[in-house]
Amino acid sequence: MTHDTSETTPAVFTFPDTGQTVRTIMIDGAPWWVARDVLDILGLVNPTEALRGLDEDEFSTAEVIDSTGRRQPHAYIVTEPGLYSLILRSRKPQARAFKRWVTHEVLPQIRRTGAYAAPGAVPALPDLTEPAGVLALAEQFLSTARALVDADARVRELEPKAAAHDAYLSAHDSDRLIREVAKLFGIRETWLRGFLVDEGLIFARYAPCGHRSGTCTPTSARTSGQRKPSSATTSRGRAPTTHCGSPRAASTSSANGSSRPATSP
């Protein structure tokens, strides 16, 4: 599938840790990332292999403009979930810093204002002594106002869902299977499980701390009630998943600083 972005100018911003630039475009109110830029930062040298591991709805092609001003008619772009999948595959030291920068600085500002501005960046003020400058300023104001109205409407739309999610996740009298939490947030179980292992949130030593419990539950009717062990997260263990950077999460947070486990339970 190819998206028509002929009227869209990519937003270009610089990853401060390496000085490399990344281009994003907004499609239907959601940011898409130019895959080539992301792969360069993450050190993934085989684009075909990297994109093959994504779901079909996590990448597409679009016309974008490169650093020299030339048009690239069929450049690969990835969604926010696709971006996280690529980050998890990277073995580069800066991958973790890149994820934190994207989730803590870039995405929150895009969602608030519809665009990203590097810290300290001040937009150029049009020449107000000319009619064209006054018109340009009015257009900037109108564009910002529309973005704020859209963002506020989106927040109001998500508030009831967030409240329901919080009530579900904060229940103290029951555990939730990882697949249930993944379904609740609309993400893949394998992605969520990989994230939890990567962040050290499901690991045997966390069970005594109240993050995880081992339970035996019937896996299906076809097993005639046979009970098999399964991993479940408690309300304490589920709380960090609301900030894991998933496409449905309201906000994100960095890793808790614990060492990464070698294996998952």
Coordinates of C-alpha atoms in Angstrom, one line a residue:
M1 CA 0.0 0.0 0.0
T2 CA 1.3 3.5 -0.9
H3 CA 0.2 6.6 0.9
D4 CA -0.3 9.9 -1.0
T5 CA 1.9 12.4 0.8
S6 CA 2.5 14.8 -2.1
E7 CA 1.1 17.7 0.0
T8 CA 3.0 16.7 3.1
T9 CA 6.4 18.1 4.0
P10 CA 8.4 15.7 6.2
A11 CA 9.4 17.0 9.7
V12 CA 13.1 16.5 10.1
F13 CA 14.6 16.3 13.6
T14 CA 18.0 15.3 14.9
F15 CA 18.7 12.5 17.4
P16 CA 21.0 14.4 19.8
D17 CA 23.1 11.3 20.8
T18 CA 24.5 10.7 17.3
G19 CA 23.5 13.8 15.3
Q20 CA 21.7 11.7 12.7
T21 CA 18.4 13.0 11.3
V22 CA 15.1 11.3 11.1
R23 CA 12.1 12.3 8.9
T24 CA 8.5 11.8 9.9
I25 CA 5.3 12.5 8.1
M26 CA 1.7 12.7 9.5
I27 CA -0.9 10.5 7.9
D28 CA -4.4 10.6 9.3
G29 CA -3.1 12.3 12.4
A30 CA -0.5 9.6 13.2
P31 CA 3.3 9.9 12.8
W32 CA 5.0 7.6 10.3
W33 CA 8.8 7.3 10.3
V34 CA 11.1 7.1 7.2
A35 CA 12.4 3.5 7.6
R36 CA 15.8 4.3 6.0
D37 CA 16.6 7.0 8.7
V38 CA 15.5 4.7 11.6
L39 CA 17.5 1.7 10.3
D40 CA 20.6 3.9 10.0
I41 CA 20.4 5.0 13.6
L42 CA 19.7 1.5 14.8
G43 CA 22.5 -0.1 12.8
L44 CA 20.1 -2.5 10.9
V45 CA 22.0 -2.8 7.6
N46 CA 19.5 -5.1 5.8
P47 CA 16.3 -3.1 5.1
T48 CA 14.6 -6.1 3.4
E49 CA 15.2 -8.4 6.3
A50 CA 14.2 -5.8 8.9
L51 CA 10.9 -4.9 7.3
R52 CA 10.1 -8.5 6.6
G53 CA 9.6 -9.1 10.3
L54 CA 6.9 -6.4 10.6
D55 CA 3.2 -6.9 10.2
E56 CA 1.6 -5.7 7.0
D57 CA 0.0 -2.7 8.7
E58 CA 3.2 -1.6 10.3
F59 CA 4.9 -0.4 7.1
S60 CA 4.1 1.2 3.8
T61 CA 5.6 3.3 1.1
A62 CA 5.2 7.0 0.4
E63 CA 6.8 9.9 -1.5
V64 CA 9.3 11.7 0.8
I65 CA 11.9 14.4 0.3
D66 CA 15.6 13.6 1.0
S67 CA 18.2 15.9 2.5
T68 CA 19.1 17.3 -0.9
G69 CA 15.5 18.2 -1.8
R70 CA 15.0 15.3 -4.2
R71 CA 11.7 13.4 -4.1
Q72 CA 11.8 9.7 -3.3
P73 CA 8.5 8.3 -4.7
H74 CA 8.6 4.9 -3.1
A75 CA 10.3 5.3 0.3
Y76 CA 9.5 2.8 3.0
I77 CA 7.8 4.3 6.1
V78 CA 6.9 2.6 9.4
T79 CA 4.2 3.2 12.0
E80 CA 4.8 3.8 15.7
P81 CA 4.4 0.0 16.5
G82 CA 6.7 -0.8 13.6
L83 CA 9.3 1.6 15.0
Y84 CA 9.2 -0.1 18.4
S85 CA 9.6 -3.5 16.7
L86 CA 12.7 -2.3 14.9
I87 CA 14.2 -0.8 18.1
L88 CA 13.8 -4.1 19.9
R89 CA 15.8 -5.8 17.2
S90 CA 18.8 -3.4 17.4
R91 CA 21.9 -4.3 19.3
K92 CA 23.4 -0.8 19.0
P93 CA 24.1 0.9 22.4
Q94 CA 22.1 4.0 21.3
A95 CA 18.9 2.0 20.6
R96 CA 17.8 2.3 24.2
A97 CA 18.5 6.1 24.2
F98 CA 16.8 6.5 20.9
K99 CA 13.6 4.7 22.3
R100 CA 13.6 7.0 25.3
W101 CA 14.1 10.1 23.3
V102 CA 11.3 9.2 20.9
T103 CA 8.8 8.2 23.6
H104 CA 9.6 10.9 26.1
E105 CA 10.3 14.0 23.9
V106 CA 9.3 13.6 20.3
L107 CA 5.9 11.7 20.4
P108 CA 4.5 13.6 23.4
Q109 CA 5.1 16.9 21.6
I110 CA 3.8 15.6 18.3
R111 CA 0.6 14.6 20.1
R112 CA 0.2 17.9 21.9
T113 CA 1.0 20.3 19.0
G114 CA 1.0 18.1 15.8
A115 CA 4.7 18.8 15.3
Y116 CA 8.1 18.3 16.9
A117 CA 10.4 21.2 17.6
A118 CA 13.9 20.6 19.1
P119 CA 14.4 22.0 22.5
G120 CA 15.3 25.7 22.2
A121 CA 14.2 25.9 18.6
V122 CA 12.3 29.2 17.9
P123 CA 10.3 29.4 14.7
A124 CA 11.1 32.3 12.5
L125 CA 8.7 35.2 12.8
P126 CA 7.3 36.4 9.5
D127 CA 7.9 40.0 8.4
L128 CA 4.9 41.8 9.8
T129 CA 5.6 45.0 7.9
E130 CA 4.4 43.2 4.8
P131 CA 0.8 41.9 4.1
A132 CA 2.3 38.5 3.1
G133 CA 4.0 38.3 6.5
V134 CA 0.8 39.1 8.4
L135 CA -1.0 36.4 6.3
A136 CA 1.7 33.9 7.1
L137 CA 1.5 34.5 10.8
A138 CA -2.3 34.1 10.7
E139 CA -1.9 30.8 8.9
Q140 CA 0.6 29.6 11.5
F141 CA -1.8 30.5 14.3
L142 CA -4.7 28.8 12.5
S143 CA -2.7 25.7 12.0
T144 CA -1.5 25.5 15.6
A145 CA -5.1 26.2 16.8
R146 CA -6.5 23.3 14.7
A147 CA -3.8 21.0 16.0
L148 CA -4.6 21.9 19.6
V149 CA -8.3 21.4 19.0
D150 CA -7.7 18.0 17.4
A151 CA -5.3 17.0 20.3
D152 CA -7.9 18.0 22.9
A153 CA -10.6 16.1 21.1
R154 CA -8.4 13.0 21.0
V155 CA -7.6 13.3 24.7
R156 CA -11.4 13.5 25.5
E157 CA -12.0 10.5 23.4
L158 CA -9.3 8.4 25.1
E159 CA -10.1 9.5 28.7
P160 CA -13.0 7.0 29.2
K161 CA -10.9 4.2 27.8
A162 CA -8.0 5.1 29.9
A163 CA -10.2 5.1 33.0
A164 CA -11.5 1.6 32.1
H165 CA -8.0 0.3 31.5
D166 CA -6.8 1.7 34.9
A167 CA -9.7 0.1 36.7
Y168 CA -9.0 -3.2 35.0
L169 CA -5.2 -3.1 35.6
S170 CA -5.4 -2.0 39.2
A171 CA -7.7 -4.8 40.4
H172 CA -6.0 -6.3 43.4
D173 CA -8.0 -9.6 43.6
S174 CA -6.9 -11.2 40.4
D175 CA -4.0 -11.8 38.0
R176 CA -4.1 -11.3 34.2
L177 CA -2.5 -13.4 31.6
I178 CA -0.1 -11.6 29.4
R179 CA -2.2 -12.4 26.4
E180 CA -5.2 -10.7 28.2
V181 CA -3.2 -7.5 28.8
A182 CA -2.0 -7.6 25.2
K183 CA -5.5 -7.9 23.9
L184 CA -6.7 -5.1 26.1
F185 CA -4.1 -2.7 24.6
G186 CA -4.6 -4.0 21.1
I187 CA -1.0 -5.2 20.7
R188 CA 0.6 -8.6 19.9
E189 CA 1.3 -10.9 22.8
T190 CA 4.7 -11.7 21.4
W191 CA 5.6 -8.0 21.2
L192 CA 4.4 -7.4 24.8
R193 CA 6.2 -10.5 26.2
G194 CA 9.4 -9.5 24.4
F195 CA 9.1 -5.9 25.8
L196 CA 8.5 -7.2 29.4
V197 CA 11.5 -9.6 29.2
D198 CA 13.7 -6.9 27.6
E199 CA 12.8 -4.5 30.4
G200 CA 13.2 -7.1 33.2
L201 CA 9.6 -7.0 34.2
I202 CA 8.9 -10.7 33.9
F203 CA 11.6 -12.7 35.5
A204 CA 11.6 -15.3 38.3
R205 CA 13.1 -13.0 40.9
Y206 CA 10.3 -10.5 40.5
A207 CA 7.6 -13.0 41.6
P208 CA 8.3 -12.4 45.4
C209 CA 8.0 -8.7 44.8
G210 CA 4.4 -9.0 43.6
H211 CA 5.0 -8.4 39.9
R212 CA 4.2 -11.9 38.7
S213 CA 2.5 -15.1 39.9
G214 CA 2.6 -18.7 38.6
T215 CA -0.8 -20.2 38.2
C216 CA -2.3 -23.4 36.8
T217 CA -5.3 -22.9 34.6
P218 CA -7.2 -25.0 32.1
T219 CA -5.8 -24.1 28.7
S220 CA -8.8 -25.2 26.6
A221 CA -11.9 -27.3 26.6
R222 CA -10.1 -29.8 24.4
T223 CA -7.7 -30.7 27.2
S224 CA -10.6 -32.0 29.2
G225 CA -9.8 -29.7 32.0
Q226 CA -6.1 -30.5 32.1
R227 CA -4.3 -27.8 34.1
K228 CA -1.1 -26.3 32.8
P229 CA 1.3 -23.7 34.3
S230 CA 1.0 -20.2 32.9
S231 CA 2.6 -16.8 33.6
A232 CA 0.3 -14.0 34.8
T233 CA 1.0 -10.4 35.8
T234 CA -0.3 -8.9 39.0
S235 CA -1.7 -5.4 39.3
R236 CA 1.8 -4.2 40.3
G237 CA 3.4 -5.9 37.4
R238 CA 0.8 -4.7 34.9
A239 CA 1.2 -1.0 35.9
P240 CA 4.5 -0.5 33.9
T241 CA 2.9 -2.0 30.8
T242 CA 0.7 1.1 30.5
H243 CA 3.9 3.0 29.8
C244 CA 5.6 0.6 27.5
G245 CA 5.3 2.7 24.4
S246 CA 2.6 0.6 22.8
P247 CA 0.4 2.3 20.2
R248 CA -2.5 2.3 22.6
A249 CA -0.6 3.5 25.7
A250 CA -1.4 6.9 27.0
S251 CA 2.2 7.7 27.8
T252 CA 5.6 5.9 28.0
S253 CA 8.4 5.6 30.5
S254 CA 12.0 4.5 30.5
A255 CA 13.3 1.2 31.7
N256 CA 13.5 0.7 35.5
G257 CA 17.2 0.4 35.5
S258 CA 17.3 -3.3 36.4
S259 CA 19.7 -5.6 34.6
R260 CA 18.2 -7.4 31.7
P261 CA 17.5 -11.1 32.3
A262 CA 19.1 -13.7 30.2
T263 CA 16.0 -15.8 29.8
S264 CA 12.2 -15.4 30.2
P265 CA 10.1 -17.6 32.5

